[in-house]
XYZ file of C-alpha atoms in Angstrom:
783
model
C 7.801 -0.474 37.982
C 4.652 1.038 36.494
C 2.628 -2.042 35.538
C -0.006 -0.047 33.648
C 2.499 0.544 30.841
C 2.974 -3.061 29.693
C 1.100 -5.957 31.179
C 3.280 -8.689 29.637
C 5.246 -10.540 32.296
C 7.934 -11.279 29.673
C 8.317 -7.547 29.006
C 8.489 -6.718 32.699
C 11.079 -9.386 33.467
C 13.355 -8.303 30.634
C 13.328 -4.666 31.696
C 13.846 -5.614 35.340
C 16.764 -7.824 34.366
C 18.267 -5.003 32.322
C 18.382 -2.784 35.380
C 19.502 -5.500 37.781
C 22.196 -7.263 35.744
C 23.954 -4.604 33.692
C 27.333 -3.428 34.957
C 27.318 -0.142 36.794
C 24.895 1.383 39.244
C 21.307 2.078 38.159
C 19.920 5.454 39.137
C 16.148 5.797 39.383
C 14.742 9.228 38.600
C 11.267 8.542 39.974
C 9.553 9.414 36.668
C 9.743 6.137 34.784
C 13.372 6.808 33.828
C 16.232 4.521 34.864
C 19.877 5.205 33.972
C 22.669 2.593 33.954
C 26.341 3.554 33.561
C 28.709 1.616 31.279
C 26.393 -1.265 30.288
C 28.139 -3.945 28.211
C 24.959 -4.931 26.384
C 21.245 -4.400 26.829
C 18.072 -5.288 25.001
C 14.338 -4.714 24.986
C 11.740 -7.181 23.734
C 8.017 -6.664 23.274
C 7.187 -10.239 22.351
C 7.495 -9.617 18.608
C 10.888 -7.961 18.155
C 14.080 -7.569 20.125
C 16.349 -4.534 19.879
C 19.830 -4.699 21.399
C 22.847 -2.456 21.765
C 26.369 -3.741 22.461
C 28.357 -0.899 23.976
C 31.456 -3.064 24.087
C 31.505 -3.023 20.278
C 29.367 0.129 19.715
C 27.021 -1.806 17.409
C 23.327 -2.642 17.498
C 20.762 -4.912 15.931
C 17.153 -6.007 15.713
C 15.539 -9.455 15.506
C 12.032 -10.755 14.874
C 10.892 -13.017 17.685
C 11.021 -16.146 15.505
C 14.424 -15.183 14.102
C 13.094 -15.040 10.545
C 14.290 -11.460 9.982
C 17.242 -9.907 11.763
C 20.330 -7.776 11.393
C 23.342 -7.268 13.629
C 26.474 -5.157 13.914
C 24.744 -2.010 12.705
C 26.686 1.197 13.272
C 25.660 4.818 13.823
C 27.751 7.952 13.536
C 28.070 11.473 12.198
C 29.739 13.240 9.301
C 31.964 16.140 10.394
C 33.286 17.922 7.358
C 34.864 15.134 5.306
C 35.428 12.856 8.293
C 33.181 10.270 9.929
C 32.979 10.160 13.714
C 31.404 7.378 15.763
C 31.791 5.494 19.017
C 34.100 2.497 19.288
C 34.830 -0.187 21.880
C 36.898 2.208 23.995
C 34.147 4.824 24.294
C 32.364 5.320 27.615
C 28.573 5.557 27.630
C 25.475 5.455 29.817
C 22.089 3.843 29.130
C 18.643 5.116 30.022
C 15.213 3.545 29.862
C 12.037 5.640 29.693
C 8.412 4.497 29.798
C 5.906 6.841 28.216
C 2.665 7.400 26.349
C 1.806 9.368 23.185
C -0.937 9.598 20.554
C -0.369 6.000 19.453
C -0.228 4.564 22.956
C 2.430 3.246 25.334
C 6.099 2.899 24.514
C 9.471 2.149 26.025
C 12.508 4.120 24.866
C 16.139 3.108 25.275
C 18.837 5.739 25.056
C 22.584 5.271 24.875
C 24.649 8.412 25.445
C 28.350 8.884 24.653
C 29.324 12.113 26.451
C 32.872 12.634 25.270
C 33.871 11.455 21.800
C 36.626 13.158 19.814
C 35.231 16.418 18.413
C 31.771 15.713 19.880
C 30.327 16.820 23.178
C 27.646 14.160 22.863
C 26.394 11.363 20.630
C 22.997 9.881 21.551
C 21.337 6.755 20.118
C 17.623 6.090 20.757
C 15.344 3.109 20.144
C 11.582 3.077 20.773
C 9.318 0.027 20.990
C 5.563 -0.249 21.423
C 3.842 -3.253 23.013
C 3.135 -6.078 20.543
C 4.361 -3.968 17.597
C 6.429 -5.518 14.817
C 8.573 -2.419 14.421
C 10.968 -0.104 16.203
C 11.880 3.572 15.692
C 15.468 4.790 15.917
C 17.143 8.181 16.018
C 20.625 9.619 16.579
C 21.596 13.111 17.710
C 24.981 14.814 17.981
C 26.461 18.045 19.324
C 29.844 19.295 18.114
C 32.404 20.375 20.702
C 32.976 24.118 20.936
C 35.949 25.225 18.888
C 35.819 22.356 16.383
C 35.982 24.021 12.946
C 34.269 21.275 10.959
C 30.563 21.634 10.182
C 28.162 18.833 11.011
C 27.124 17.470 7.614
C 24.946 14.523 8.479
C 24.044 11.561 10.637
C 24.122 7.877 9.822
C 21.378 6.182 11.800
C 22.091 2.728 10.411
C 24.994 1.347 8.472
C 25.137 -2.341 7.561
C 27.846 -3.895 5.402
C 28.791 -7.367 4.293
C 30.335 -7.849 7.726
C 26.875 -7.383 9.247
C 24.690 -10.461 9.475
C 21.379 -9.734 7.698
C 18.876 -12.575 7.850
C 15.980 -12.210 5.438
C 14.004 -14.292 3.010
C 14.168 -17.754 1.559
C 13.490 -17.694 -2.180
C 15.338 -14.662 -3.521
C 13.916 -15.061 -7.014
C 10.555 -14.064 -5.485
C 11.739 -10.910 -3.783
C 9.778 -7.764 -4.605
C 10.652 -4.212 -3.584
C 8.324 -1.329 -2.783
C 9.973 2.018 -3.545
C 8.558 5.413 -2.583
C 9.970 7.716 -5.252
C 9.302 10.823 -3.177
C 7.360 12.391 -6.071
C 3.892 12.209 -7.615
C 5.113 9.558 -10.031
C 7.397 6.560 -9.863
C 6.296 4.964 -6.595
C 5.922 1.279 -7.364
C 6.453 -2.363 -6.530
C 9.001 -4.039 -8.784
C 11.050 -7.241 -8.854
C 14.002 -6.761 -6.535
C 16.673 -8.047 -8.892
C 17.812 -7.162 -12.375
C 20.064 -10.053 -13.159
C 21.832 -11.175 -10.018
C 22.235 -7.794 -8.317
C 19.942 -5.195 -6.760
C 20.349 -1.631 -5.572
C 17.372 0.455 -4.446
C 17.110 3.834 -2.759
C 14.410 6.222 -1.583
C 14.080 9.533 0.255
C 11.275 7.935 2.267
C 10.529 4.217 2.204
C 11.813 0.870 0.958
C 10.068 -2.404 1.647
C 11.548 -5.775 0.732
C 9.032 -8.627 0.524
C 9.531 -12.365 0.141
C 6.113 -13.877 -0.571
C 7.409 -17.455 -0.390
C 8.777 -16.936 3.127
C 5.974 -14.621 4.251
C 8.508 -11.992 5.297
C 8.809 -8.240 4.861
C 11.432 -5.720 5.908
C 10.403 -2.063 5.816
C 12.922 0.770 6.175
C 11.420 4.255 6.251
C 11.808 7.811 7.481
C 9.073 9.380 9.573
C 9.829 13.062 8.895
C 11.765 15.418 6.627
C 11.927 18.600 8.694
C 15.572 19.147 9.611
C 17.619 17.262 7.029
C 17.557 15.293 3.783
C 17.049 11.641 4.694
C 17.697 8.740 2.375
C 17.699 4.963 2.670
C 19.413 2.459 0.392
C 20.091 -1.233 0.278
C 22.027 -3.531 -2.009
C 21.525 -7.251 -2.437
C 22.609 -10.168 -4.545
C 20.899 -13.432 -5.353
C 23.970 -15.213 -4.075
C 24.334 -13.396 -0.765
C 20.991 -11.783 0.037
C 21.028 -8.277 1.524
C 24.628 -7.092 1.442
C 24.425 -3.496 2.677
C 21.994 -0.986 4.178
C 22.504 2.709 4.795
C 20.115 5.161 6.407
C 21.539 8.691 6.388
C 20.311 12.192 7.147
C 22.349 14.748 5.206
C 22.227 18.409 6.149
C 23.313 21.257 3.869
C 23.812 24.296 6.095
C 26.841 26.362 7.059
C 28.103 26.337 10.641
C 25.827 23.548 11.888
C 26.937 22.345 15.334
C 23.941 20.304 16.507
C 21.622 17.917 14.679
C 19.055 15.248 15.421
C 18.259 12.723 12.741
C 14.786 12.195 11.433
C 13.136 9.195 13.142
C 13.910 5.958 11.290
C 11.302 3.190 11.192
C 12.241 -0.498 10.844
C 9.495 -3.123 10.582
C 9.567 -6.910 10.322
C 5.782 -7.242 9.861
C 5.068 -10.228 7.599
C 2.172 -8.555 5.734
C 3.642 -5.771 3.552
C 0.344 -3.855 3.378
C 0.018 -3.871 7.155
C 3.660 -2.767 7.472
C 3.028 0.292 5.278
C -0.128 1.149 7.214
C 1.730 0.901 10.544
C 4.454 3.097 9.109
C 1.894 5.697 7.997
C 0.394 5.892 11.487
C 3.824 6.668 12.917
C 4.361 9.322 10.222
C 1.055 10.875 11.220
C 2.086 10.950 14.885
C 5.480 12.459 14.076
C 4.153 15.250 11.835
C 0.627 16.010 13.091
C -0.660 16.831 9.591
C -3.745 19.053 9.194
C -6.172 16.214 8.425
C -9.741 17.513 8.450
C -13.058 15.883 9.286
C -14.473 16.994 5.936
C -12.941 16.585 2.499
C -12.571 19.003 -0.395
C -14.996 18.552 -3.284
C -14.775 20.842 -6.259
C -14.371 21.459 -9.971
C -11.070 21.929 -11.830
C -10.708 24.009 -14.994
C -7.469 22.670 -16.467
C -8.403 19.619 -18.509
C -11.571 21.069 -20.005
C -10.282 24.524 -20.962
C -6.559 25.039 -20.310
C -5.620 28.558 -21.423
C -8.957 29.278 -23.137
C -10.647 29.599 -19.733
C -12.721 32.734 -19.150
C -14.684 34.021 -16.199
C -17.942 33.236 -18.010
C -16.773 29.663 -18.665
C -16.121 29.243 -14.942
C -19.503 30.685 -14.021
C -21.343 28.535 -16.567
C -19.839 25.415 -15.002
C -20.518 26.804 -11.556
C -24.215 26.993 -12.365
C -24.208 23.294 -13.275
C -22.371 22.456 -10.062
C -24.822 24.509 -8.025
C -27.810 22.869 -9.692
C -26.686 19.245 -9.754
C -23.802 18.619 -7.351
C -23.867 21.248 -4.605
C -26.239 19.140 -2.533
C -23.656 16.329 -2.580
C -21.083 18.688 -1.029
C -19.287 20.009 -4.126
C -18.597 23.627 -3.223
C -15.294 24.808 -4.749
C -14.555 26.087 -8.266
C -10.805 25.953 -8.809
C -9.378 28.069 -11.631
C -6.127 26.514 -12.799
C -3.209 27.956 -14.765
C -4.537 30.606 -17.126
C -6.243 33.109 -14.824
C -3.093 35.129 -14.074
C -1.248 38.011 -15.735
C -0.166 37.112 -19.306
C -0.354 33.377 -18.437
C 3.060 33.635 -16.781
C 4.116 33.169 -13.168
C 5.111 35.737 -10.574
C 2.503 38.493 -10.987
C -0.726 37.212 -9.469
C -3.431 39.489 -10.820
C -6.252 38.473 -13.172
C -5.636 38.603 -16.908
C -7.866 39.966 -19.677
C -10.018 36.815 -19.790
C -11.162 37.751 -16.269
C -12.010 41.413 -16.860
C -13.978 41.800 -13.621
C -11.150 40.448 -11.470
C -10.837 37.711 -8.885
C -12.815 39.529 -6.189
C -15.823 39.843 -8.488
C -15.613 36.176 -9.513
C -15.445 35.071 -5.891
C -18.510 37.183 -5.090
C -20.450 35.710 -8.024
C -19.615 32.203 -6.824
C -20.794 33.055 -3.322
C -24.188 33.938 -4.814
C -24.313 30.299 -5.966
C -23.234 29.040 -2.519
C -19.802 28.176 -3.923
C -16.275 29.284 -3.122
C -13.200 29.988 -5.230
C -9.990 27.987 -5.404
C -6.884 28.990 -7.356
C -3.809 27.492 -8.954
C -0.674 29.426 -8.070
C 3.036 28.830 -8.629
C 3.908 31.003 -5.663
C 7.665 30.400 -5.733
C 8.178 31.084 -9.460
C 8.944 34.389 -11.193
C 8.888 34.931 -14.946
C 11.286 37.355 -16.558
C 8.168 39.029 -18.007
C 6.895 40.175 -14.594
C 7.445 43.497 -12.831
C 8.852 41.742 -9.765
C 11.694 40.188 -11.757
C 12.795 43.598 -13.015
C 12.596 45.227 -9.606
C 13.933 42.529 -7.247
C 16.706 40.490 -8.869
C 18.340 39.843 -5.486
C 15.226 38.043 -4.192
C 15.965 35.030 -6.396
C 17.975 31.879 -5.768
C 21.409 32.437 -7.317
C 24.201 30.419 -8.852
C 27.702 30.349 -7.379
C 28.697 33.162 -9.774
C 25.983 35.420 -8.358
C 23.660 35.251 -11.371
C 20.002 34.288 -10.799
C 19.523 30.545 -11.164
C 17.235 29.639 -14.068
C 14.500 27.185 -13.042
C 12.858 26.858 -16.489
C 14.761 27.974 -19.562
C 11.620 28.404 -21.658
C 8.153 28.537 -20.099
C 5.968 26.110 -22.010
C 3.182 28.599 -22.739
C 3.339 31.917 -24.588
C 4.939 34.383 -24.098
C 7.424 31.751 -22.885
C 10.568 33.292 -21.406
C 12.774 32.148 -18.543
C 11.442 31.353 -15.082
C 13.349 31.860 -11.826
C 12.739 30.847 -8.210
C 12.251 33.013 -5.179
C 14.773 32.694 -2.367
C 12.581 31.850 0.670
C 15.204 33.323 3.019
C 15.205 36.749 1.335
C 12.985 39.458 2.921
C 11.807 40.784 -0.463
C 10.824 37.271 -1.527
C 8.993 36.737 1.750
C 7.102 39.973 1.177
C 6.251 38.815 -2.354
C 4.589 35.673 -0.956
C 2.467 37.898 1.276
C 1.681 40.435 -1.452
C 0.665 37.653 -3.862
C -1.483 35.626 -1.492
C -3.148 38.129 0.824
C -5.397 39.661 -1.876
C -6.609 36.152 -2.704
C -7.319 35.478 0.956
C -9.188 38.785 1.185
C -11.242 37.816 -1.887
C -12.395 34.672 -0.120
C -10.212 32.049 -1.819
C -10.103 28.983 0.436
C -8.239 26.433 -1.701
C -4.688 26.895 -2.995
C -3.082 24.451 -5.427
C 0.606 25.385 -5.235
C 2.460 24.163 -8.321
C 6.092 24.115 -9.528
C 7.340 24.722 -6.011
C 10.154 22.177 -5.816
C 12.834 24.525 -7.140
C 13.450 26.005 -3.704
C 14.831 22.641 -2.650
C 17.979 23.229 -4.693
C 21.144 21.949 -3.006
C 23.479 23.842 -5.311
C 21.713 27.206 -5.204
C 22.996 30.144 -3.193
C 20.549 31.553 -0.640
C 20.609 34.799 1.286
C 20.769 32.895 4.588
C 23.488 30.218 4.261
C 22.761 28.846 7.726
C 19.236 27.717 6.894
C 19.258 24.055 5.907
C 18.781 23.461 2.187
C 16.867 20.744 0.390
C 13.806 19.321 2.126
C 13.971 21.725 5.097
C 13.961 24.677 2.696
C 10.923 23.263 0.882
C 9.105 23.117 4.192
C 10.278 26.587 5.181
C 8.845 28.031 1.979
C 5.542 26.132 2.184
C 5.123 27.167 5.805
C 5.351 30.815 4.766
C 2.521 30.180 2.302
C 0.494 28.431 4.991
C 1.043 31.330 7.381
C -0.499 33.765 4.893
C -3.510 31.706 3.795
C -4.323 30.533 7.318
C -5.030 27.206 8.948
C -8.632 27.065 7.695
C -7.674 27.071 3.971
C -7.082 23.945 1.932
C -3.467 23.731 0.718
C -2.123 21.293 -1.864
C 1.398 20.781 -3.217
C 1.888 19.895 -6.891
C 4.887 19.057 -9.109
C 7.325 18.885 -6.215
C 8.935 16.380 -3.855
C 5.997 15.077 -1.853
C 6.854 13.801 1.616
C 8.596 16.950 2.967
C 5.255 18.776 2.964
C 3.673 16.305 5.393
C 2.520 18.297 8.384
C 1.886 21.523 6.426
C -0.406 20.737 3.477
C -3.890 19.239 3.647
C -3.816 17.635 0.211
C -1.217 15.524 -1.566
C -1.239 14.456 -5.186
C -1.533 10.686 -4.950
C -0.428 10.003 -8.510
C 0.589 11.537 -11.826
C -1.742 13.829 -13.770
C -4.546 11.658 -15.110
C -4.835 13.426 -18.467
C -7.850 13.732 -20.737
C -9.955 10.682 -21.606
C -8.288 9.720 -24.880
C -7.631 6.004 -24.370
C -3.972 6.487 -23.479
C -3.739 3.139 -21.736
C -0.005 3.077 -21.183
C -0.254 6.351 -19.288
C -3.280 5.137 -17.356
C -1.396 1.977 -16.361
C 1.286 4.160 -14.799
C -1.389 6.318 -13.181
C -3.047 3.227 -11.702
C 0.242 1.771 -10.438
C 1.097 4.976 -8.585
C -2.396 5.397 -7.159
C -2.417 1.774 -5.992
C 0.908 2.325 -4.219
C -0.146 5.355 -2.131
C -3.365 4.273 -0.434
C -1.662 4.180 2.979
C -0.951 7.936 2.868
C -4.626 8.921 2.763
C -5.602 10.584 6.053
C -2.186 9.844 7.561
C 0.177 12.016 5.496
C -2.652 14.184 4.074
C -5.862 13.816 2.085
C -4.975 11.969 -1.117
C -6.101 13.543 -4.382
C -6.363 11.164 -7.361
C -6.575 14.114 -9.800
C -9.614 15.051 -11.852
C -12.670 12.942 -12.565
C -13.203 13.228 -16.322
C -16.166 11.262 -17.683
C -17.801 13.680 -20.122
C -15.471 12.632 -22.930
C -14.009 9.372 -24.154
C -15.378 5.843 -24.169
C -17.750 4.599 -21.485
C -15.372 1.872 -20.302
C -12.711 4.500 -19.568
C -15.317 6.573 -17.717
C -16.146 3.543 -15.548
C -12.470 3.102 -14.685
C -12.112 6.755 -13.747
C -15.191 6.615 -11.516
C -13.862 3.515 -9.757
C -10.465 5.164 -9.165
C -12.080 8.183 -7.548
C -14.719 6.380 -5.501
C -12.414 3.680 -4.132
C -9.338 5.826 -3.479
C -11.462 7.798 -1.043
C -9.848 11.154 -1.541
C -10.405 14.696 -2.727
C -12.932 15.229 -5.525
C -12.065 17.436 -8.513
C -14.603 17.299 -11.342
C -12.683 17.883 -14.562
C -15.292 18.134 -17.325
C -16.894 21.034 -19.100
C -20.140 20.236 -17.348
C -22.144 22.431 -19.713
C -21.437 20.016 -22.580
C -21.463 16.622 -20.844
C -24.291 14.251 -21.738
C -26.889 13.600 -19.013
C -25.832 9.954 -18.740
C -22.247 10.984 -18.067
C -23.326 13.592 -15.502
C -25.250 10.809 -13.787
C -22.028 8.813 -13.519
C -20.479 11.649 -11.515
C -23.194 11.492 -8.883
C -22.438 7.796 -8.321
C -19.087 8.868 -6.843
C -20.457 11.611 -4.575
C -19.821 12.212 -1.806
C -16.654 10.140 -1.310
C -16.623 7.456 1.374
C -13.267 8.986 2.354
C -11.480 5.705 3.060
C -8.838 4.380 0.677
C -9.193 0.829 -0.611
C -6.272 -1.561 -0.021
C -4.544 -2.961 -3.138
C -4.617 -6.596 -2.055
C -2.388 -7.936 -4.831
C 0.067 -5.012 -4.946
C 2.990 -7.378 -4.290
C 1.625 -10.150 -6.492
C 0.462 -8.498 -9.707
C 1.618 -5.490 -11.700
C -0.450 -3.447 -11.895
C -2.589 -4.420 -8.901
C -5.990 -5.709 -10.000
C -7.874 -6.090 -6.717
C -8.705 -3.149 -4.428
C -10.590 -3.915 -1.231
C -12.628 -1.231 0.533
C -14.135 -2.341 3.825
C -17.384 -0.441 4.362
C -18.566 -0.094 7.936
C -22.158 1.107 8.094
C -24.291 1.213 11.241
C -26.403 -1.605 9.824
C -23.766 -3.914 8.251
C -20.142 -4.386 7.237
C -19.148 -5.501 3.736
C -16.391 -5.337 1.148
C -16.518 -3.216 -1.994
C -14.015 -4.803 -4.345
C -12.647 -2.878 -7.292
C -11.373 -5.065 -10.115
C -9.195 -3.294 -12.680
C -8.100 -4.519 -16.086
C -5.540 -2.267 -17.786
C -4.940 -4.745 -20.620
C -6.798 -5.186 -23.891
C -7.983 -8.762 -23.334
C -10.640 -9.663 -20.801
C -9.519 -11.376 -17.618
C -11.101 -13.556 -14.957
C -10.390 -12.556 -11.372
C -11.083 -14.794 -8.414
C -12.355 -12.934 -5.385
C -10.005 -13.621 -2.434
C -12.723 -14.412 0.098
C -10.214 -15.657 2.679
C -8.622 -12.211 2.798
C -12.052 -10.725 3.493
C -12.531 -13.119 6.409
C -15.318 -14.839 4.439
C -13.703 -18.118 3.453
C -16.029 -21.056 3.938
C -19.135 -18.978 4.704
C -22.076 -18.159 2.410
C -21.715 -14.785 0.696
C -23.575 -12.560 -1.735
C -21.826 -10.645 -4.504
C -23.417 -7.839 -6.539
C -21.699 -5.981 -9.403
C -22.421 -2.272 -9.674
C -21.985 -1.482 -13.378
C -23.916 -4.490 -14.715
C -26.386 -4.493 -11.798
C -26.223 -8.241 -11.518
C -25.409 -11.087 -9.162
C -21.868 -12.428 -9.396
C -21.132 -16.134 -9.458
C -24.372 -17.409 -7.982
C -23.624 -20.900 -6.730
C -19.946 -20.645 -7.685
C -17.147 -21.570 -5.322
C -14.768 -19.868 -5.699
C -16.341 -16.650 -6.952
C -14.854 -15.474 -10.251
C -15.578 -12.197 -12.040
C -14.944 -11.491 -15.708
C -13.543 -8.026 -16.368
C -13.533 -6.801 -19.984
C -10.404 -5.258 -21.446
C -9.652 -1.692 -20.359
C -12.506 -1.698 -17.884
C -13.450 -2.209 -14.255
C -15.951 -4.086 -12.174
C -17.041 -3.053 -8.687
C -18.472 -5.842 -6.532
C -20.154 -5.647 -3.115
C -19.389 -8.830 -1.161
C -21.522 -9.461 1.911
C -22.014 -12.302 4.342
C -25.236 -14.055 3.292
C -28.072 -13.799 5.811
C -30.928 -16.280 6.209
C -33.449 -13.467 5.590
C -33.849 -10.806 2.849
C -30.898 -8.413 2.751
C -29.442 -5.607 0.673
C -27.290 -6.765 -2.227
C -26.370 -3.360 -3.587
C -27.693 -0.133 -5.061
C -27.349 1.799 -8.308
C -26.863 5.130 -6.498
C -23.250 5.062 -5.264
C -20.272 2.811 -5.924
C -20.042 1.845 -2.244
C -23.557 0.377 -2.651
C -24.818 1.519 0.703
C -21.785 3.084 2.339
C -22.844 6.632 1.455
C -26.330 6.299 -0.001
C -28.033 4.072 2.628
C -27.393 5.504 6.105
C -29.968 3.257 7.742
C -31.370 -0.226 7.060
C -32.901 -2.942 9.231
C -34.670 -6.294 8.980
C -37.797 -6.625 11.104
C -38.239 -10.357 11.748
C -41.643 -9.925 13.354
C -43.149 -8.004 10.439
C -41.002 -9.668 7.730
C -40.004 -6.239 6.439
C -36.689 -4.851 5.200
C -36.637 -1.054 5.374
C -34.273 1.860 5.497
C -33.370 5.402 4.551
C -31.627 6.368 1.322
C -29.708 9.616 0.830
C -29.302 11.453 -2.483
C -30.471 14.864 -3.753
C -33.979 16.152 -4.460
C -35.197 14.941 -7.840
C -32.894 11.926 -7.945
C -34.057 8.365 -8.470
C -32.438 5.138 -7.418
C -32.826 1.485 -6.687
C -31.976 -0.762 -3.769
C -31.416 -4.382 -4.812
C -32.503 -6.995 -2.290
C -31.661 -10.678 -2.105
C -34.700 -12.868 -1.552
C -33.509 -16.195 -0.114
C -35.393 -19.457 -0.185
C -38.330 -19.389 2.172
C -39.411 -15.839 1.352
C -41.317 -14.079 -1.387
C -42.045 -10.379 -1.791
C -45.537 -9.070 -1.264
C -45.095 -7.003 -4.451
C -43.945 -9.693 -6.836
C -43.856 -7.241 -9.747
C -40.640 -5.781 -8.371
C -38.712 -9.030 -8.809
C -35.735 -8.712 -11.113
C -34.637 -12.187 -12.039
C -34.469 -15.119 -9.683
C -33.961 -14.169 -6.068
C -33.468 -10.394 -6.631
C -35.961 -7.681 -5.724
C -35.548 -4.141 -7.097
C -36.938 -1.460 -4.762
C -37.343 1.893 -6.564
C -36.781 5.148 -4.708
C -37.698 8.723 -5.652
C -36.233 11.634 -3.718
C -38.437 14.607 -2.947
C -35.855 15.650 -0.375
C -32.301 14.632 0.481
C -33.531 11.527 2.256
C -36.223 9.032 1.325
C -37.586 6.092 3.281
C -38.051 2.756 1.557
C -39.322 -0.670 2.553
C -40.004 -4.113 1.149
C -42.518 -6.495 2.709
C -42.227 -10.276 2.509
C -44.130 -13.390 3.426
C -43.147 -16.978 3.977
C -43.009 -19.039 0.795
C -43.283 -22.806 0.368
C -41.940 -24.658 3.357
C -39.567 -21.879 4.338
C -39.698 -20.375 7.741
C -39.529 -16.611 8.093
C -36.946 -15.233 10.509
């Protein structure tokens, strides 16, 4: 056996025993694959979970090593027409073990094959384990026997009923459920039960968490490419989990072969870690186009809507070029309102852009900027020439009439809106004809909106054999990607989200943020969704938290919006009319630029609704610290205790510096508590206290050193703290330094309160060196 795969003696012995003990004759293939015929039961165990299959009963199960979470007697099968087909105790099978390696490391895969079931040529069940992982991945594939008239309609990867023993949790009143809605809104953590019963479903992910028992059970799909997966569970306070179903439904005529999407089951105790593990497997399964850089731009919608003109765009572009280009902001995205008559389906510039899109793109290039566009590429208004000339290119109803997507378009001249049929050649040509001129003009960012209509399950398509639903959504988006090219940024909007993983670069992480009007109920929902999707950033795609709008509204709301952008780590879209924003508000924007590009973890997501504590671990070459976002979406002020144990800092001296107030937090307090005013945020840098002078924070960027201080070092011989700061020419900033007992600064005039030194910095270029000299004070000893 290849001992480089898994070094655990327990793992090796179990696999050896599986080959040696199971009934039948093992056949070695010489490539890490071993096949055993007619095994009664087999299992694999990686030290954290055990997966077993009982071929005598045709059922399977999974158990955490300590037995805290488990299920048994799970069944798998297929849907043929209106009938279900699956193996039973009389079915003959073979088992195969394969050792392998992929992007996430080593694995062992177990495969059970039933070669001759009624109506099926083959039914195959797979389970994959990784060493020391708290999860397993399952899949089922089937091939219909030639001559069977029924169409393959779906696969059940896991079915558990009340007859199945599900062991989970201790205190059911404490159960919470994470639910991925599959859209830009609605993803949340909620109490599991309403009354004594619970029923939850998702097209992607469910996670059941019992905080009292320290247990979590995650059930999630890893892809959405060939079918329409869904997962559901029911539970009662009296009986616990009573049923689980994980099904892949396929809507296509004449389907004779199907493999389920991979199904992920985790028994990781920490629910945040479980979601992050799940996201890494999603990334491996879909290979999404994650880029080294991130998109930073300006968005027209909130500051102009349909009053936008080409001169308005250029006026804002000049502000971007003058103040934010050096931070990396390089894209001016014109939203809805640039196109013919403000309707969808005829993608040429309207009268407010008299020089056309090519001219605008060229003008932006003169400012070292590029153009991005909003486009509803799958939609066709009845007011467009294409609708009149190509009625057969639209998705149709059963009666043959074009299916209406929107009965009355919200904006004048209103009218009905229809959806292109992605399988129709004329529709496919329309995608190309609409997008290629934009590509030729130099557009490199495409925000594709209102695209979910092609996922209709009831619509009639030209090609009835192409799978409908999620696979059709992907088929359409892939056509768009093929035209715009792999080097363009592509974002979905107003559509089911997860199916686009692997095609788009950018995913909307939450609902539209809206203008800064103090709509706190809406912003609570925005914050809940954004908190719930951190794990998708740079695994599914680049998260976009929607526009940063700080030029209007109250300052406390502006602080919240800056914290959301800076700590969510994602795509930047400036949303103000920058020509009218006050200088102080423009300065707030720069404190978010460029993004650190790592998403903070919502530490209390399963404890508090909405989550109040986001933790961003900043890893700089010169130190590691925690930037903690504290959010208060209620009117009354709150006190939040910093969870130092979760930072790995329990029982050790720490420093804490708050960004907005530029002040020390809780000096001498244990525990550390921060007061957050109503409808506001606080952002705190928490560092391990050193015995010598050290950086507390800065006023230049919300990461307080993660982006704005690339280098820093303490020289013990010269008693000097020095470094390099990074901003833009003409900027000013301050590095705040803790002066511990035993030291005093050489320039005492820079002291700002007891124990804090403020080091001013002026930028003649993009980088500026800074230093602070010290000497021993009192009886202290310099280090």
